[in-house]
Amino acid sequence: MSADQREAGPDDQPKVQGVSLRTVEVTAGYGGSPIIHGVSVHVEPAEVVSIVGPNGSGKSTLLKSLVGIVDVLSGQVLVGDRDVTNWAPEAVARIGVGYVPQVDDIFSPLTVRENLEMGGYLLRPREVSGRVERVLTVFPQLRRMLGRRAGKLSGGERKMLAMGRVLMLQPALVVLDEPTANLAPIVALSVLRDHVRQLALTGASVLIVEQRAKAVLEISDRTYVLGGGQLRMEGTPAELAASPDFIESFLGGQGATARAAGT
């Protein structure tokens, strides 16, 4: 993502103080059986860092290990200067880490406003309405939907609401697990280019797992590639676009090189 994109938001958009994330040789999995092995990644404030890789490579397991859903078997997870390895999910949320899962990301029977209010579950009651207004500054499209039941939203609107709900706690770090899953290609591009970018414009650090490698590279500052539970390569979009292995595996051949490099 370019500096121009990062600075393109309105002057009155609410800002947060982003926080760095660093994993140090993290091995994690279920029931003591590792899925990922020795993975080290880092994200800085106002960055969008993406993780791509084939199905079953451990991308979602990595994200869940960061937010306390999956056990870290060895290694460290550091948020700012805190070692949060194997903290409970609520404790991770309290220090400003927002997590948007791939599924079950909103409450379908509730209205958009009620979903946002539910996102403020750690706030004092008197703070909730003000936070809703802050979220509507970031995602103004939600204002016209406040009274609509979330189950009636389109796929793109649903993802915007899921991100807005996480923003209720003003996270310094936002973790997104495949936000474009099951969306039509044009809607997926809008979610990445408009909604995910808006999260970084608040000043937050953004870590995103995404299957659509071409699209996510357009909004990323750096990208990691997982395969077989291990880190296979990393770099800026331009660096990866110059890698024949990456082009062949993720960008559909040589014709995608210029597009991935942003030329």
mmCIF file of C-alpha atoms in Angstrom:
data_model
loop_
_atom_site.group_PDB
_atom_site.id
_atom_site.type_symbol
_atom_site.label_atom_id
_atom_site.label_comp_id
_atom_site.label_asym_id
_atom_site.label_seq_id
_atom_site.Cartn_x
_atom_site.Cartn_y
_atom_site.Cartn_z
ATOM 1 C CA MET A 1 0.000 0.000 0.000
ATOM 2 C CA SER A 2 1.451 3.383 -0.980
ATOM 3 C CA ALA A 3 1.983 6.354 1.298
ATOM 4 C CA ASP A 4 -0.633 8.249 -0.718
ATOM 5 C CA GLN A 5 -3.199 5.565 0.010
ATOM 6 C CA ARG A 6 -2.335 5.637 3.694
ATOM 7 C CA GLU A 7 -2.897 9.390 3.890
ATOM 8 C CA ALA A 8 -6.019 9.543 1.763
ATOM 9 C CA GLY A 9 -8.585 9.537 4.562
ATOM 10 C CA PRO A 10 -10.581 12.568 5.677
ATOM 11 C CA ASP A 11 -8.929 14.892 8.172
ATOM 12 C CA ASP A 12 -11.617 14.255 10.767
ATOM 13 C CA GLN A 13 -11.311 10.476 10.626
ATOM 14 C CA PRO A 14 -10.708 9.149 14.162
ATOM 15 C CA LYS A 15 -7.146 7.999 14.764
ATOM 16 C CA VAL A 16 -5.708 5.373 17.063
ATOM 17 C CA GLN A 17 -2.170 4.704 18.176
ATOM 18 C CA GLY A 18 -1.185 1.545 16.365
ATOM 19 C CA VAL A 19 0.926 -1.113 18.021
ATOM 20 C CA SER A 20 3.486 -3.497 16.623
ATOM 21 C CA LEU A 21 2.960 -7.253 16.458
ATOM 22 C CA ARG A 22 5.808 -9.745 16.374
ATOM 23 C CA THR A 23 5.776 -13.511 16.468
ATOM 24 C CA VAL A 24 9.032 -15.278 17.306
ATOM 25 C CA GLU A 25 9.378 -18.814 15.958
ATOM 26 C CA VAL A 26 5.769 -19.681 16.792
ATOM 27 C CA THR A 27 4.739 -23.314 16.627
ATOM 28 C CA ALA A 28 1.018 -23.825 17.242
ATOM 29 C CA GLY A 29 -1.766 -26.333 16.759
ATOM 30 C CA TYR A 30 -4.589 -28.314 18.269
ATOM 31 C CA GLY A 31 -4.366 -30.891 21.050
ATOM 32 C CA GLY A 32 -0.607 -30.623 21.189
ATOM 33 C CA SER A 33 -0.205 -31.416 17.485
ATOM 34 C CA PRO A 34 1.498 -28.599 15.563
ATOM 35 C CA ILE A 35 -0.018 -27.152 12.402
ATOM 36 C CA ILE A 36 2.466 -24.305 11.965
ATOM 37 C CA HIS A 37 6.167 -24.583 12.725
ATOM 38 C CA GLY A 38 8.567 -21.801 13.740
ATOM 39 C CA VAL A 39 6.724 -18.917 12.066
ATOM 40 C CA SER A 40 8.024 -15.379 12.601
ATOM 41 C CA VAL A 41 6.114 -12.358 11.245
ATOM 42 C CA HIS A 42 5.870 -8.704 12.199
ATOM 43 C CA VAL A 43 3.477 -5.804 11.614
ATOM 44 C CA GLU A 44 4.029 -2.118 12.380
ATOM 45 C CA PRO A 45 1.476 0.667 13.032
ATOM 46 C CA ALA A 46 -0.523 1.813 9.974
ATOM 47 C CA GLU A 47 0.816 -1.102 7.931
ATOM 48 C CA VAL A 48 -1.223 -3.681 6.062
ATOM 49 C CA VAL A 49 0.642 -6.981 6.161
ATOM 50 C CA SER A 50 -0.860 -9.970 4.368
ATOM 51 C CA ILE A 51 -0.396 -13.709 4.659
ATOM 52 C CA VAL A 52 -1.099 -15.857 1.612
ATOM 53 C CA GLY A 53 -0.692 -19.530 0.871
ATOM 54 C CA PRO A 54 -2.571 -22.589 -0.350
ATOM 55 C CA ASN A 55 -5.478 -24.116 1.553
ATOM 56 C CA GLY A 56 -4.258 -26.076 4.554
ATOM 57 C CA SER A 57 -1.012 -24.146 4.858
ATOM 58 C CA GLY A 58 -1.774 -22.957 8.400
ATOM 59 C CA LYS A 59 -2.767 -19.347 7.740
ATOM 60 C CA SER A 60 -5.876 -19.297 9.923
ATOM 61 C CA THR A 61 -4.146 -21.363 12.612
ATOM 62 C CA LEU A 62 -1.458 -18.686 12.816
ATOM 63 C CA LEU A 63 -4.026 -15.924 13.279
ATOM 64 C CA LYS A 64 -5.920 -17.884 15.922
ATOM 65 C CA SER A 65 -2.695 -18.489 17.834
ATOM 66 C CA LEU A 66 -2.124 -14.734 17.992
ATOM 67 C CA VAL A 67 -5.494 -14.032 19.617
ATOM 68 C CA GLY A 68 -5.581 -16.907 22.081
ATOM 69 C CA ILE A 69 -7.912 -19.311 20.287
ATOM 70 C CA VAL A 70 -5.253 -21.899 19.369
ATOM 71 C CA ASP A 71 -2.464 -22.984 21.721
ATOM 72 C CA VAL A 72 1.057 -21.739 21.065
ATOM 73 C CA LEU A 73 3.245 -24.792 21.675
ATOM 74 C CA SER A 74 6.540 -22.911 21.473
ATOM 75 C CA GLY A 75 7.741 -19.420 20.589
ATOM 76 C CA GLN A 76 6.363 -16.004 21.525
ATOM 77 C CA VAL A 77 3.629 -13.579 20.495
ATOM 78 C CA LEU A 78 4.519 -9.976 21.295
ATOM 79 C CA VAL A 79 2.083 -7.050 21.039
ATOM 80 C CA GLY A 80 4.081 -3.895 21.589
ATOM 81 C CA ASP A 81 6.271 -4.676 24.601
ATOM 82 C CA ARG A 82 3.854 -7.276 26.038
ATOM 83 C CA ASP A 83 4.373 -11.018 25.748
ATOM 84 C CA VAL A 84 0.784 -12.199 25.153
ATOM 85 C CA THR A 85 1.605 -15.809 24.341
ATOM 86 C CA ASN A 86 -1.398 -17.999 25.197
ATOM 87 C CA TRP A 87 -3.374 -15.174 26.769
ATOM 88 C CA ALA A 88 -7.137 -15.707 26.817
ATOM 89 C CA PRO A 89 -8.976 -14.080 23.854
ATOM 90 C CA GLU A 90 -10.733 -11.534 26.093
ATOM 91 C CA ALA A 91 -7.404 -10.470 27.643
ATOM 92 C CA VAL A 92 -5.943 -9.997 24.160
ATOM 93 C CA ALA A 93 -8.976 -7.887 23.186
ATOM 94 C CA ARG A 94 -8.548 -5.713 26.271
ATOM 95 C CA ILE A 95 -5.094 -4.577 25.168
ATOM 96 C CA GLY A 96 -6.389 -3.439 21.781
ATOM 97 C CA VAL A 97 -6.311 -6.444 19.463
ATOM 98 C CA GLY A 98 -9.410 -6.785 17.270
ATOM 99 C CA TYR A 99 -10.101 -10.098 15.524
ATOM 100 C CA VAL A 100 -12.525 -10.621 12.635
ATOM 101 C CA PRO A 101 -13.055 -14.367 12.027
ATOM 102 C CA GLN A 102 -13.859 -15.842 8.647
ATOM 103 C CA VAL A 103 -17.271 -17.073 9.828
ATOM 104 C CA ASP A 104 -19.666 -16.075 12.614
ATOM 105 C CA ASP A 105 -18.410 -12.508 12.328
ATOM 106 C CA ILE A 106 -21.755 -10.772 13.038
ATOM 107 C CA PHE A 107 -25.043 -11.469 14.840
ATOM 108 C CA SER A 108 -27.562 -11.970 12.033
ATOM 109 C CA PRO A 109 -30.793 -11.514 14.109
ATOM 110 C CA LEU A 110 -29.636 -8.138 15.467
ATOM 111 C CA THR A 111 -29.707 -4.774 13.713
ATOM 112 C CA VAL A 112 -26.568 -3.079 12.485
ATOM 113 C CA ARG A 113 -26.676 -0.693 15.451
ATOM 114 C CA GLU A 114 -27.135 -3.561 17.893
ATOM 115 C CA ASN A 115 -24.182 -5.377 16.336
ATOM 116 C CA LEU A 116 -22.014 -2.310 16.818
ATOM 117 C CA GLU A 117 -23.193 -1.960 20.405
ATOM 118 C CA MET A 118 -22.343 -5.628 21.018
ATOM 119 C CA GLY A 119 -18.852 -4.863 19.745
ATOM 120 C CA GLY A 120 -18.479 -2.436 22.634
ATOM 121 C CA TYR A 121 -18.987 -5.117 25.265
ATOM 122 C CA LEU A 122 -15.867 -4.053 27.194
ATOM 123 C CA LEU A 123 -16.883 -0.370 27.274
ATOM 124 C CA ARG A 124 -18.728 1.551 29.961
ATOM 125 C CA PRO A 125 -22.383 1.992 28.910
ATOM 126 C CA ARG A 126 -22.006 5.767 28.565
ATOM 127 C CA GLU A 127 -19.158 5.302 26.062
ATOM 128 C CA VAL A 128 -21.036 3.123 23.595
ATOM 129 C CA SER A 129 -22.991 5.733 21.611
ATOM 130 C CA GLY A 130 -19.894 7.854 21.110
ATOM 131 C CA ARG A 131 -17.973 4.876 19.809
ATOM 132 C CA VAL A 132 -20.774 4.066 17.380
ATOM 133 C CA GLU A 133 -20.408 7.576 15.972
ATOM 134 C CA ARG A 134 -16.647 7.095 15.606
ATOM 135 C CA VAL A 135 -17.187 3.875 13.677
ATOM 136 C CA LEU A 136 -19.661 5.639 11.392
ATOM 137 C CA THR A 137 -16.967 8.192 10.629
ATOM 138 C CA VAL A 138 -14.703 5.408 9.384
ATOM 139 C CA PHE A 139 -17.502 3.524 7.594
ATOM 140 C CA PRO A 140 -20.162 6.157 6.807
ATOM 141 C CA GLN A 141 -22.047 3.694 4.586
ATOM 142 C CA LEU A 142 -23.230 1.934 7.752
ATOM 143 C CA ARG A 143 -25.257 4.939 8.917
ATOM 144 C CA ARG A 144 -28.108 4.310 6.477
ATOM 145 C CA MET A 145 -28.242 0.675 7.590
ATOM 146 C CA LEU A 146 -28.379 1.161 11.355
ATOM 147 C CA GLY A 147 -31.939 -0.113 11.696
ATOM 148 C CA ARG A 148 -31.546 -2.991 9.251
ATOM 149 C CA ARG A 149 -31.193 -6.556 10.477
ATOM 150 C CA ALA A 150 -27.669 -7.791 9.844
ATOM 151 C CA GLY A 151 -28.982 -10.972 8.258
ATOM 152 C CA LYS A 152 -30.415 -8.849 5.439
ATOM 153 C CA LEU A 153 -27.063 -7.311 4.487
ATOM 154 C CA SER A 154 -25.147 -8.156 1.334
ATOM 155 C CA GLY A 155 -21.837 -9.990 1.661
ATOM 156 C CA GLY A 156 -19.780 -6.808 1.345
ATOM 157 C CA GLU A 157 -21.990 -4.920 3.798
ATOM 158 C CA ARG A 158 -21.699 -7.787 6.266
ATOM 159 C CA LYS A 159 -17.901 -7.640 6.181
ATOM 160 C CA MET A 160 -17.954 -3.878 6.625
ATOM 161 C CA LEU A 161 -20.164 -4.332 9.685
ATOM 162 C CA ALA A 162 -17.840 -7.024 11.069
ATOM 163 C CA MET A 163 -14.908 -4.622 10.793
ATOM 164 C CA GLY A 164 -16.945 -1.799 12.275
ATOM 165 C CA ARG A 165 -17.939 -3.972 15.213
ATOM 166 C CA VAL A 166 -14.261 -4.654 15.943
ATOM 167 C CA LEU A 167 -13.509 -0.925 15.703
ATOM 168 C CA MET A 168 -15.845 -0.256 18.630
ATOM 169 C CA LEU A 169 -12.963 -1.057 20.980
ATOM 170 C CA GLN A 170 -10.574 1.193 19.015
ATOM 171 C CA PRO A 171 -8.085 -1.619 18.385
ATOM 172 C CA ALA A 172 -4.444 -0.804 17.870
ATOM 173 C CA LEU A 173 -4.079 -4.033 15.897
ATOM 174 C CA VAL A 174 -6.724 -5.592 13.617
ATOM 175 C CA VAL A 175 -6.454 -9.263 12.611
ATOM 176 C CA LEU A 176 -8.607 -10.351 9.638
ATOM 177 C CA ASP A 177 -9.167 -13.962 8.607
ATOM 178 C CA GLU A 178 -10.118 -14.138 4.911
ATOM 179 C CA PRO A 179 -12.550 -11.200 4.837
ATOM 180 C CA THR A 180 -13.397 -11.833 1.164
ATOM 181 C CA ALA A 181 -14.318 -15.508 1.532
ATOM 182 C CA ASN A 182 -17.445 -16.402 -0.492
ATOM 183 C CA LEU A 183 -17.755 -12.913 -1.963
ATOM 184 C CA ALA A 184 -18.095 -12.139 -5.644
ATOM 185 C CA PRO A 185 -14.815 -10.890 -7.163
ATOM 186 C CA ILE A 186 -15.933 -7.272 -7.579
ATOM 187 C CA VAL A 187 -17.277 -7.158 -4.011
ATOM 188 C CA ALA A 188 -14.082 -8.743 -2.702
ATOM 189 C CA LEU A 189 -12.001 -6.037 -4.368
ATOM 190 C CA SER A 190 -14.152 -3.356 -2.750
ATOM 191 C CA VAL A 191 -13.757 -4.937 0.689
ATOM 192 C CA LEU A 192 -9.973 -4.999 0.331
ATOM 193 C CA ARG A 193 -9.417 -1.645 -1.367
ATOM 194 C CA ASP A 194 -11.974 0.355 0.584
ATOM 195 C CA HIS A 195 -12.780 -1.282 3.913
ATOM 196 C CA VAL A 196 -9.467 -2.920 4.858
ATOM 197 C CA ARG A 197 -7.561 0.151 3.787
ATOM 198 C CA GLN A 198 -9.772 2.267 6.046
ATOM 199 C CA LEU A 199 -8.606 0.243 9.035
ATOM 200 C CA ALA A 200 -4.976 1.172 8.357
ATOM 201 C CA LEU A 201 -5.993 4.796 7.816
ATOM 202 C CA THR A 202 -7.100 4.918 11.451
ATOM 203 C CA GLY A 203 -3.468 4.256 12.414
ATOM 204 C CA ALA A 204 -4.055 0.640 13.399
ATOM 205 C CA SER A 205 -1.747 -2.191 12.422
ATOM 206 C CA VAL A 206 -3.518 -4.639 10.096
ATOM 207 C CA LEU A 207 -2.677 -8.320 9.608
ATOM 208 C CA ILE A 208 -4.805 -10.089 7.019
ATOM 209 C CA VAL A 209 -4.996 -13.670 5.776
ATOM 210 C CA GLU A 210 -6.340 -13.727 2.232
ATOM 211 C CA GLN A 211 -6.752 -16.255 -0.570
ATOM 212 C CA ARG A 212 -6.925 -13.599 -3.313
ATOM 213 C CA ALA A 213 -3.192 -13.010 -3.654
ATOM 214 C CA LYS A 214 -3.354 -10.575 -6.578
ATOM 215 C CA ALA A 215 -5.913 -8.346 -4.894
ATOM 216 C CA VAL A 216 -4.391 -8.325 -1.422
ATOM 217 C CA LEU A 217 -0.924 -7.464 -2.751
ATOM 218 C CA GLU A 218 -2.386 -4.205 -4.071
ATOM 219 C CA ILE A 219 -3.149 -2.987 -0.542
ATOM 220 C CA SER A 220 -0.229 -4.612 1.310
ATOM 221 C CA ASP A 221 3.004 -3.092 2.511
ATOM 222 C CA ARG A 222 4.521 -6.548 2.951
ATOM 223 C CA THR A 223 3.402 -10.126 2.399
ATOM 224 C CA TYR A 224 4.312 -13.484 3.931
ATOM 225 C CA VAL A 225 3.800 -16.793 2.128
ATOM 226 C CA LEU A 226 3.011 -19.922 4.141
ATOM 227 C CA GLY A 227 3.227 -23.458 2.822
ATOM 228 C CA GLY A 228 2.990 -26.692 4.749
ATOM 229 C CA GLY A 229 2.818 -24.801 8.025
ATOM 230 C CA GLN A 230 6.115 -23.007 7.432
ATOM 231 C CA LEU A 231 7.162 -19.590 6.181
ATOM 232 C CA ARG A 232 8.288 -20.022 2.577
ATOM 233 C CA MET A 233 8.992 -16.456 1.460
ATOM 234 C CA GLU A 234 8.332 -12.836 2.371
ATOM 235 C CA GLY A 235 8.746 -9.401 0.858
ATOM 236 C CA THR A 236 7.083 -6.320 -0.545
ATOM 237 C CA PRO A 237 4.592 -6.748 -3.384
ATOM 238 C CA ALA A 238 7.279 -5.646 -5.869
ATOM 239 C CA GLU A 239 9.800 -8.131 -4.477
ATOM 240 C CA LEU A 240 7.360 -11.015 -4.631
ATOM 241 C CA ALA A 241 6.256 -10.010 -8.130
ATOM 242 C CA ALA A 242 9.882 -10.466 -9.202
ATOM 243 C CA SER A 243 9.971 -14.010 -7.829
ATOM 244 C CA PRO A 244 9.279 -16.656 -10.503
ATOM 245 C CA ASP A 245 8.147 -19.146 -7.847
ATOM 246 C CA PHE A 246 5.609 -16.694 -6.421
ATOM 247 C CA ILE A 247 4.350 -15.660 -9.844
ATOM 248 C CA GLU A 248 3.837 -19.238 -10.934
ATOM 249 C CA SER A 249 2.143 -20.324 -7.720
ATOM 250 C CA PHE A 250 -0.052 -17.327 -6.922
ATOM 251 C CA LEU A 251 -0.282 -14.855 -9.791
ATOM 252 C CA GLY A 252 -1.026 -17.129 -12.719
ATOM 253 C CA GLY A 253 2.185 -16.740 -14.671
ATOM 254 C CA GLN A 254 4.363 -13.966 -16.076
ATOM 255 C CA GLY A 255 1.485 -11.798 -17.282
ATOM 256 C CA ALA A 256 0.643 -10.818 -13.713
ATOM 257 C CA THR A 257 4.071 -9.403 -12.862
ATOM 258 C CA ALA A 258 3.374 -5.817 -13.818
ATOM 259 C CA ARG A 259 -0.043 -5.831 -12.176
ATOM 260 C CA ALA A 260 1.341 -7.121 -8.864
ATOM 261 C CA ALA A 261 4.138 -4.542 -8.949
ATOM 262 C CA GLY A 262 1.564 -1.789 -9.405
ATOM 263 C CA THR A 263 2.936 -0.663 -12.783
#
